[in-house]
Coordinates of C-alpha atoms and ligand atoms in Angstrom, one line a residue:
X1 CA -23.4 3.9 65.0
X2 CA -21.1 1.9 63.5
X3 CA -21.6 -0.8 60.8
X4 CA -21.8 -4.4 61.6
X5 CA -20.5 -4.8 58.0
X6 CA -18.8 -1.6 56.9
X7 CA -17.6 -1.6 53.4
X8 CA -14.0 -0.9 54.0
X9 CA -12.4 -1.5 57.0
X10 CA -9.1 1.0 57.1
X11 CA -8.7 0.4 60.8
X12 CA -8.3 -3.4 60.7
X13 CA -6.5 -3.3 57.6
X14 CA -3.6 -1.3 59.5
X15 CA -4.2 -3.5 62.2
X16 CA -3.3 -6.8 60.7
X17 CA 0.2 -5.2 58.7
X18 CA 1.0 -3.2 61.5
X19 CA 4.7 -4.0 62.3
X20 CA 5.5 -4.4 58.6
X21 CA 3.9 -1.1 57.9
X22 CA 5.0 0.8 61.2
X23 CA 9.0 -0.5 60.3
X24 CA 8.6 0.8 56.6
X25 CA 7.1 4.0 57.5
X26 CA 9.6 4.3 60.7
X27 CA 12.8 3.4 58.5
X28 CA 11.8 5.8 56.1
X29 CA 12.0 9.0 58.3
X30 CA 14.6 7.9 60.4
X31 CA 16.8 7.6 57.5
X32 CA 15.3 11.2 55.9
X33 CA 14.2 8.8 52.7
X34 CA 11.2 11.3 51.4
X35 CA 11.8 12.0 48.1
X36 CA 13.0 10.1 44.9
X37 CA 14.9 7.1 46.9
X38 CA 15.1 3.3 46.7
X39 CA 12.2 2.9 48.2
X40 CA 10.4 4.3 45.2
X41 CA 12.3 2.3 42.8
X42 CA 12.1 -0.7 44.4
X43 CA 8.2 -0.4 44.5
X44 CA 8.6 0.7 40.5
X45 CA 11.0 -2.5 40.0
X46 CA 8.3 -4.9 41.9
X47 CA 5.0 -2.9 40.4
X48 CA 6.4 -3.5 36.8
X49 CA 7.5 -7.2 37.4
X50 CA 4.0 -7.4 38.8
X51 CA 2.1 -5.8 35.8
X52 CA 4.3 -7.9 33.3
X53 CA 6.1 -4.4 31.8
X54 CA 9.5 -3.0 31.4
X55 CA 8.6 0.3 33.6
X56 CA 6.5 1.5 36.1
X57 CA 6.8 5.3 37.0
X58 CA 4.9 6.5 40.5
X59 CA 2.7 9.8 39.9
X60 CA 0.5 10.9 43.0
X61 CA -2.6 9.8 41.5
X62 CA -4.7 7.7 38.7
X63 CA -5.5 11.3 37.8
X64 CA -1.9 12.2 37.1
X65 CA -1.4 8.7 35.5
X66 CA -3.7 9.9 33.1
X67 CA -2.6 13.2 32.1
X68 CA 0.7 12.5 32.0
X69 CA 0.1 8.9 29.8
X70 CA -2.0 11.5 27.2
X71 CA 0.9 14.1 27.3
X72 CA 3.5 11.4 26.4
X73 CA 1.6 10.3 23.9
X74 CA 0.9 13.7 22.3
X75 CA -2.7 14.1 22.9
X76 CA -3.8 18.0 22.8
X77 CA -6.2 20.8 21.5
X78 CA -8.3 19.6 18.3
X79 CA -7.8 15.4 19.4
X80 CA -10.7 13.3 20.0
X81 CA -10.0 10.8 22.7
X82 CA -13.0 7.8 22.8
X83 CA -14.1 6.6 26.7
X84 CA -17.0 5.2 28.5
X85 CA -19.4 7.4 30.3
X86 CA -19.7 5.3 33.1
X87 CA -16.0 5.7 34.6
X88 CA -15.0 7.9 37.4
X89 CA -14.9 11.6 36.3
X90 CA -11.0 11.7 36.5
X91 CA -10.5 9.9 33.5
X92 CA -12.6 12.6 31.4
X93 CA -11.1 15.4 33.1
X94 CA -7.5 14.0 32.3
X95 CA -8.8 14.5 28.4
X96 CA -10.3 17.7 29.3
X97 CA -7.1 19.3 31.0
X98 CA -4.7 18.1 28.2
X99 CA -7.1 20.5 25.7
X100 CA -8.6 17.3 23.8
X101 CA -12.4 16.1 23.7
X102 CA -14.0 13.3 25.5
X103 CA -16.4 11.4 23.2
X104 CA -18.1 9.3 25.5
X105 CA -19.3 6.3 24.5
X106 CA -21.7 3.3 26.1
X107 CA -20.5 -0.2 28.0
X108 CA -22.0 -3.4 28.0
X109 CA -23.4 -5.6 30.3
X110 CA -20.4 -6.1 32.5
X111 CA -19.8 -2.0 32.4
X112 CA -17.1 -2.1 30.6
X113 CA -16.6 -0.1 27.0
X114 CA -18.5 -2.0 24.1
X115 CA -15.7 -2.4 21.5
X116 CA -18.8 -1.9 18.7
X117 CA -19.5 2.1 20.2
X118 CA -15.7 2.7 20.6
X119 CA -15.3 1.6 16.4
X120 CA -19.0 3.6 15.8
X121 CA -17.6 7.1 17.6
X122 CA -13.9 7.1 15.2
X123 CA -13.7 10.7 13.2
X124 CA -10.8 11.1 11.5
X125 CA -10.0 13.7 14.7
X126 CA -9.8 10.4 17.2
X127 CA -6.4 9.7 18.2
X128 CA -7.0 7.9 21.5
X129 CA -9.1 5.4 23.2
X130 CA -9.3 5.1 27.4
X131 CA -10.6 1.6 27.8
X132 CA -11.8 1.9 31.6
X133 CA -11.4 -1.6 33.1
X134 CA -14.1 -1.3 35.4
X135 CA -14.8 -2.9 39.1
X136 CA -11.8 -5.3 38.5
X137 CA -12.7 -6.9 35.2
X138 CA -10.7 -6.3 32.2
X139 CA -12.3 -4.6 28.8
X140 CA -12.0 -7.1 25.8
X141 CA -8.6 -6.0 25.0
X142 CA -8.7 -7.8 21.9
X143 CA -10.9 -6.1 19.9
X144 CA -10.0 -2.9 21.5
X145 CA -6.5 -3.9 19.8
X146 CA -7.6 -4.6 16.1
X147 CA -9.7 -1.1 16.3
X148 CA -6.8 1.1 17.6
X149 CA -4.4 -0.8 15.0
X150 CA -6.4 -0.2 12.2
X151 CA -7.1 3.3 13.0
X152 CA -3.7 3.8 14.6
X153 CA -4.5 5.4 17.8
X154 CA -3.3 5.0 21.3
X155 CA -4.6 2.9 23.6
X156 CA -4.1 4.1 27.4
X157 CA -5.4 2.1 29.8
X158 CA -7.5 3.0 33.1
X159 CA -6.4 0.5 35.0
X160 CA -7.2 2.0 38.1
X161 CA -9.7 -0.5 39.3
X162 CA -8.0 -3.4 38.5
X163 CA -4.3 -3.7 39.4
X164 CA -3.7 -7.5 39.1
X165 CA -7.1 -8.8 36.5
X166 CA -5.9 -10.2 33.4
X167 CA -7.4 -10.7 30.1
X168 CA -6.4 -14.2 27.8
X169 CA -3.8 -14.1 30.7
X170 CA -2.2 -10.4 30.0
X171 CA -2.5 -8.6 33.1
X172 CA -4.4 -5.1 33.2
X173 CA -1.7 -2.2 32.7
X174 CA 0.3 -4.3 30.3
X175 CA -1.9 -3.6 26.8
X176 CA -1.6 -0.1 26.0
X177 CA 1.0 2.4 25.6
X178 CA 0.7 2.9 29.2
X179 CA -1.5 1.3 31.7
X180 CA -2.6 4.0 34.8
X181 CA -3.2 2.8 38.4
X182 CA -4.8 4.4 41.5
X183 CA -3.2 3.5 44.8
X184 CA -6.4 6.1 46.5
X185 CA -6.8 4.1 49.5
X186 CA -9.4 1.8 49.0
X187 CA -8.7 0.6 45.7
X188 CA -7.2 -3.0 45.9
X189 CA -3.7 -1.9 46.5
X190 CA -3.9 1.6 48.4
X191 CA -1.9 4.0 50.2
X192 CA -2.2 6.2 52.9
X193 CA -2.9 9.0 50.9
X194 CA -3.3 9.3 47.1
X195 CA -1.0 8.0 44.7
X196 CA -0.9 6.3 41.1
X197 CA 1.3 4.8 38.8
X198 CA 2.2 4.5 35.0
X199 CA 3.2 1.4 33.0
X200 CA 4.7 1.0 30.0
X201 CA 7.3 -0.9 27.5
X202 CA 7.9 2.1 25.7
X203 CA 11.7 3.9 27.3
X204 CA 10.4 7.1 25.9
X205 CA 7.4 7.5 27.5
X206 CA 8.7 6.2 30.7
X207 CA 11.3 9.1 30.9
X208 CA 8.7 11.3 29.8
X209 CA 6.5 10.5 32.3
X210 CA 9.6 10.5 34.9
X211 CA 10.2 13.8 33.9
X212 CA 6.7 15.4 33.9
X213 CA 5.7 14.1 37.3
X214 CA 8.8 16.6 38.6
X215 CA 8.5 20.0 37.4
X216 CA 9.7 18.9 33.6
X217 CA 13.1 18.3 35.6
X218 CA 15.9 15.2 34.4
X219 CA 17.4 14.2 37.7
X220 CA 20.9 13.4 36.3
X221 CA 21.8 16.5 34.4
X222 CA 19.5 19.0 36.3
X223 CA 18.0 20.2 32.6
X224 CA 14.3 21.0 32.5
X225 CA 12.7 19.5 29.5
X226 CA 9.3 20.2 30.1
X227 CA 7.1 23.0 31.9
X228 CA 6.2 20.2 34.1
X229 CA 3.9 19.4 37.4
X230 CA 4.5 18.6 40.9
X231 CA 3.0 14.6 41.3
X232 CA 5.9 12.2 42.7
X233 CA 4.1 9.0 44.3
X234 CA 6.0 10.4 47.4
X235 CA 8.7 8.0 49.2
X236 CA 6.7 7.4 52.2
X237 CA 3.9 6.2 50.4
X238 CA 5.9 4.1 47.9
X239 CA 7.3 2.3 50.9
X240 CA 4.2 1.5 52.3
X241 CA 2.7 0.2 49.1
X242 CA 5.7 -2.4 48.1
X243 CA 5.0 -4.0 51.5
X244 CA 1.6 -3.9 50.2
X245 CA 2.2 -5.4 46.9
X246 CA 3.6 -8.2 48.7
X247 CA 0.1 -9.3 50.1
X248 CA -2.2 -8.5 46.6
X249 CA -1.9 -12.0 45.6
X250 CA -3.8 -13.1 48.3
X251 CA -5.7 -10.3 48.5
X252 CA -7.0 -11.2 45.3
X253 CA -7.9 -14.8 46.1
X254 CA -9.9 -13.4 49.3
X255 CA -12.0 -11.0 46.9
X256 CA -12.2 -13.8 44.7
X257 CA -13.5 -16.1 47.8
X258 CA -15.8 -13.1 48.9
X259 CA -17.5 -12.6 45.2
X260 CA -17.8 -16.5 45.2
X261 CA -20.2 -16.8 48.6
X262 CA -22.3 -13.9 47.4
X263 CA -22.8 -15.5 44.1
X264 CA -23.4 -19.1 45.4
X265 CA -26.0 -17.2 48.1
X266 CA -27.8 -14.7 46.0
X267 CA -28.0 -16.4 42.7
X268 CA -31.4 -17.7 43.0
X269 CA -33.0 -14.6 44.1
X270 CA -35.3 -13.1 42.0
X271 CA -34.8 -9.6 40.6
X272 CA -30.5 -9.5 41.0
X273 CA -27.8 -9.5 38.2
X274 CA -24.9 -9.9 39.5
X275 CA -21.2 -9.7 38.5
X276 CA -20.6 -13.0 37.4
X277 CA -20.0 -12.4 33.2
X278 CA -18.8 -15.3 30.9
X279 CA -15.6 -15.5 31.8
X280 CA -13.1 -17.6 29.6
X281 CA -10.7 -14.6 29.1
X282 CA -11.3 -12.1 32.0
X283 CA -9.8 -13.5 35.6
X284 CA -11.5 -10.6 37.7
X285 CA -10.2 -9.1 41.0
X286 CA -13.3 -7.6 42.5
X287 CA -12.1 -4.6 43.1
X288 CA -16.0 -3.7 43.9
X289 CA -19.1 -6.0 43.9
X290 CA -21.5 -4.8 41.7
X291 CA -25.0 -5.8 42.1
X292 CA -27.6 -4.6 39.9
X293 CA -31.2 -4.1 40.6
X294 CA -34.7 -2.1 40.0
X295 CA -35.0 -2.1 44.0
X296 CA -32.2 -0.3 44.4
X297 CA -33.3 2.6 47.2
X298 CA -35.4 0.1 49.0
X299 CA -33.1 -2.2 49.0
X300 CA -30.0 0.4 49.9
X301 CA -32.3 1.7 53.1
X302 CA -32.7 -2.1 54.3
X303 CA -28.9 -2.9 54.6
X304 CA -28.2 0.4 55.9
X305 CA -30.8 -0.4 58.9
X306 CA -29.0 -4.0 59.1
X307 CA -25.7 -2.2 59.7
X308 CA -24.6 -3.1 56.2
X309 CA -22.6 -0.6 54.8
X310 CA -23.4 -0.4 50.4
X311 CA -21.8 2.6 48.1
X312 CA -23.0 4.0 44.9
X313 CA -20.7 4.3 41.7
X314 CA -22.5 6.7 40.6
X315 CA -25.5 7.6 41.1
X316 CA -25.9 9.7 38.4
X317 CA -24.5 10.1 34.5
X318 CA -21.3 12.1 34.5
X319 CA -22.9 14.2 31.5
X320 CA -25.5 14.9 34.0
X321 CA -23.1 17.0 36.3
X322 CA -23.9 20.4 34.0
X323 CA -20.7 22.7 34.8
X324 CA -18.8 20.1 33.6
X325 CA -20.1 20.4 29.6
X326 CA -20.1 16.9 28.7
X327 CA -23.7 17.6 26.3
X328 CA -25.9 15.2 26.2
X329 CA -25.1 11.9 24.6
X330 CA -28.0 9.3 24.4
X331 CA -26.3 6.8 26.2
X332 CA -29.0 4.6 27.4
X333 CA -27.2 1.7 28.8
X334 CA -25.1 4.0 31.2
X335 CA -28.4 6.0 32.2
X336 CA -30.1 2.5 33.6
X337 CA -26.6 1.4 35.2
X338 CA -27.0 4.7 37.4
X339 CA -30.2 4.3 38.4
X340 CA -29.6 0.3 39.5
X341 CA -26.4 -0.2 40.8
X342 CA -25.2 -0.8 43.9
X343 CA -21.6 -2.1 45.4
X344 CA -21.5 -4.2 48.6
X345 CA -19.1 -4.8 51.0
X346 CA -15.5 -6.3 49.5
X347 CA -12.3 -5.7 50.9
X348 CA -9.0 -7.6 51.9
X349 CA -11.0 -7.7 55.4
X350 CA -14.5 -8.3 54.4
X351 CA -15.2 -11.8 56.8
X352 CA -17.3 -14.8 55.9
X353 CA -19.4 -13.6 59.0
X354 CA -20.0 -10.2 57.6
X355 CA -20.7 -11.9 53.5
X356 CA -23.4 -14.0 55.6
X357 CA -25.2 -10.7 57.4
X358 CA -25.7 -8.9 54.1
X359 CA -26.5 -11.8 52.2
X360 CA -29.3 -12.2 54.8
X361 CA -30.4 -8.7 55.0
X362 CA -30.7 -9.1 51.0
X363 CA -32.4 -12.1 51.0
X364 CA -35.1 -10.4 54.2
X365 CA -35.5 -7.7 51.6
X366 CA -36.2 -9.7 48.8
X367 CA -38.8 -12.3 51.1
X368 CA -40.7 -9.2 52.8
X369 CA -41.1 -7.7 49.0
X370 CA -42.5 -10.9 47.8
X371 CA -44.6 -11.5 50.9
X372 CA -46.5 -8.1 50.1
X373 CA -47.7 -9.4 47.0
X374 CA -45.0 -8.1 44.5
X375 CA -44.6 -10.0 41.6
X376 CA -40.5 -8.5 40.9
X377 CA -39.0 -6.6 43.8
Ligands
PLP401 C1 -11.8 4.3 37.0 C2 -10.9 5.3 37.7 N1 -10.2 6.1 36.9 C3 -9.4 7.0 37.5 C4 -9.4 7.2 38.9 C5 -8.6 8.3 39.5 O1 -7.6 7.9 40.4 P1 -7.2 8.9 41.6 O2 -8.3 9.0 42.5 O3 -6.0 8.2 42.2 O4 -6.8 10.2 41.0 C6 -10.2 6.4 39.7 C7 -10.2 6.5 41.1 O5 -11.2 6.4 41.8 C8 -11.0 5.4 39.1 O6 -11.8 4.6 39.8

C-alpha cells in the first residue's frame, strides 16, 4: 500500500519539473552531448559559483569525491585520516581504498564530529581529517580549522549531506581543500542516477581530480598522467542537475519551512530531541529530519501503520558491520545515536498536509503511551 506520507516522493518531484527536465534530457541526446560537453561545465561553472569556490569538478559519486579529494591530496598506506563513526560507510571506505586508516572518532549532540575527539585521536601518523557535515548542518569549521593548522593536515570535507548550509556564513564545500557532494537521488540536490562533485580553490587539485575521474587522461594533449578510474558525473545527468541547481534555493527555504512546523508541533512532547541546535553560526538545510528518541521501534511501527513513511541512518555502528575491520572503538555517543534515531518525512515535496499527519500520528503515539501509565514513552 502506498504511503499517505512517503518520505520521498521521486514521482511528484519529476512531475512538477517535467518540461524543464524532459527539454534538458531531450536536447541532450538529440544533439549526441554525453560525455565531457557544456553541459557539464556549465553545471561545474554554476555548482562552484554556488559553493562560493574557484572549481567544481563532476565525479559519479560522493564516493568518488572522496577518493579522489584523498588522492590529490596525497593520502596513502601508513596515513591516519581522523572521521566520525556515525557517517555513511562511503566516507570510511574512501580512506580504506586509498591504503590509509580510518580513526574514528565520536560527534556531539547535533551528530556532527566533536572538534575535542578529532584534537584527542592526532598521532604524529594523522595527515587528514573528514569532517562529515551531517543531516544538513555544518561541523564547527572553526575549530576544525585551528586543529588542522596547527597540526598541518588536510581538511576534506563530506559535504554530501549538505550542499547549500553554511557556517559564520561560508557555505559547506568551501572550507577544506576540497568539499565532496553526493547528487545520489535523494540528497537535496539529486540526479537520476548517482553522481558527485568536488570543490576546491586549489588549480592543482582541480586538474588532478579532472584528470583521475578519466582514466588518468589530460583531455587537451591526450597524455595519461595517472593510472586513473572511470567516474565522469556523465553529461546527461550534469544537465539534469544545473536545471536542478536552479530550484535549491527554494528548495532550501521549503525544508527550512518543513523543519519549522515539526518543531513548533512536537516541541512540547515529552520524550523527543529534536534537530533544533543553537544556532548562531550553522544555517541548516535539512537535508534529513532527525528526531531522536528511546521509543524509537514503537514509535517507527505506529507511523508505518499511519501510512507515514520514517528511515533509519543507521541502525547500527559502522564498526559493528564485522567484515569490514573497523575494531572496536568505545564510542558511546555514536552507539546511543543508533539505537534512537529516526528521520521523518522531508523533501522538496513534503506538504503541510502530510507535516500535519505525522505530527499527529507522533503525538497519538506519544498520548496512547502516557494513557497506559508510562511515566517517559
Ligand atoms: C555523509 C555521506 N558521505 C558520502 C556519501 C556517498 O555518496 P554517494 O552515495 O554519492 O557515493 C553519502 C551518500 O549517501 C553520504 O550521506
Amino acid at each position: 500500500m502506498p504511503y499517505t506520507v512517503p518520505f520521498v516522493d521521486p514521482r511528484r518531484h519529476y512531475q512538477r519539473l517535467k518540461s524543464e527536465l524532459d527539454a534538458a534530457v531531450i536536447g541532450c541526446l538529440t544533439d549526441g552531448d554525453l560525455i565531457l560537453r557544456q553541459q557539464l561545465r556549465d553545471f561545474e561553472a554554476h555548482l562552484a559559483e554556488f559553493v562560493g569556490v574557484k572549481y567544481a569538478v563532476g565525479v559519479n559519486s560522493g564516493y568518488h569525491a572522496l577518493h579522489f579529494s584523498l588522492l590529490a591530496s596525497g593520502i596513502g598506506p601508513g596515513d591516519e585520516v581522523i572521521t566520525p563513526a556515525h557517517t555513511f560507510v562511503a566516507t570510511i571506505s574512501a580512506i580504506v581504498h586509498v591504503g590509509a586508516r580510518p580513526v574514528l572518532v565520536d560527534v556531539g549532540p547535533d551528530y556532527n564530529v566533536d572538534p575535542e575527539a578529532v584534537a584527542a585521536a592526532i598521532t604524529p601518523k594523522t595527515r587528514a581529517i573528514i569532517p562529515v557535515h551531517l543531516n544538513g548542518r555544518m561541523c564547527a569549521m572553526d575549530r576544525l580549522d585551528i586543529i588542522a593548522s596547527r597540526h598541518q593536515l588536510v581538511i576534506i570535507e563530506d559535504a554530501a549531506q549538505s550542499l547549500g548550509a553554511t557556517f559564520q556564513g561560508r557555505a559547506a564545500g568551501s572550507w577544506g581543500t576540497t568539499g565532496c557532494f553526493s547528487f545520489y537521488p535523494f540528497k537535496i540536490l539529486g540526479g537520476f542516477g548517482d553522481g558527485g562533485a568536488i570543490t576546491t580553490n586549489d588549480p592543482n587539485v582541480a586538474q588532478t581530480v579532472s584528470r583521475l575521474r578519466y582514466n588518468g587522461e589530460d583531455r587537451e594533449t591526450g597524455e595519461y598522467h595517472h593510472h586513473g578510474y572511470t567516474a565522469l558525473l556523465d553529461n546527461v545527468q550534469a544537465a539534469v542537475l544545473d536545471v536542478k541547481l536552479r530550484h535549491l534555493p527554494a528548495w532550501i527555504e521549503h525544508r527550512r519551512r518543513i523543519a519549522d512546523m515539526y518543531r513548533d508541533a512536537l516541541r512540547d512532547v515529552s520524550g523527543l530531541v529534536l534537530p533544533h541546535f543553537p544556532s548562531e553560526q550553522q544555517a541548516d538545510v535539512f537535508q534529513n529530519y532527525v528526531i531522536r528518541t528511546r521509543f524509537r521501534e514503537g514509535l517507527r511501527e505506529h507511523l508505518e501503520a499511519g501510512g507515514v513513511e520514517t528511515l533509519v541512518h543507521w541502525p547500527k555502528p559502522v564498526w559493528e558491520h564485522a567484515a569490514l575491520k573497523l575494531g572496536q572503538p568505545p564510542l558511546e555517543e555514536t552507539k546511543a545515536i543508533c539505537r534512537e534515531v529516526v528521520s521523518l518525512p522531508m523533501s522538496a515535496e513534503t506538504t503541510e498536509e502530510q507535516v500535519a499527519v505525522t505530527v499527529d500520528c507522533v503525538r497519538q503515539f506519544v498520548t496512547s503511551y502516557e494513557a497506559r501509565g508510562r511515566a517517559d514513552p
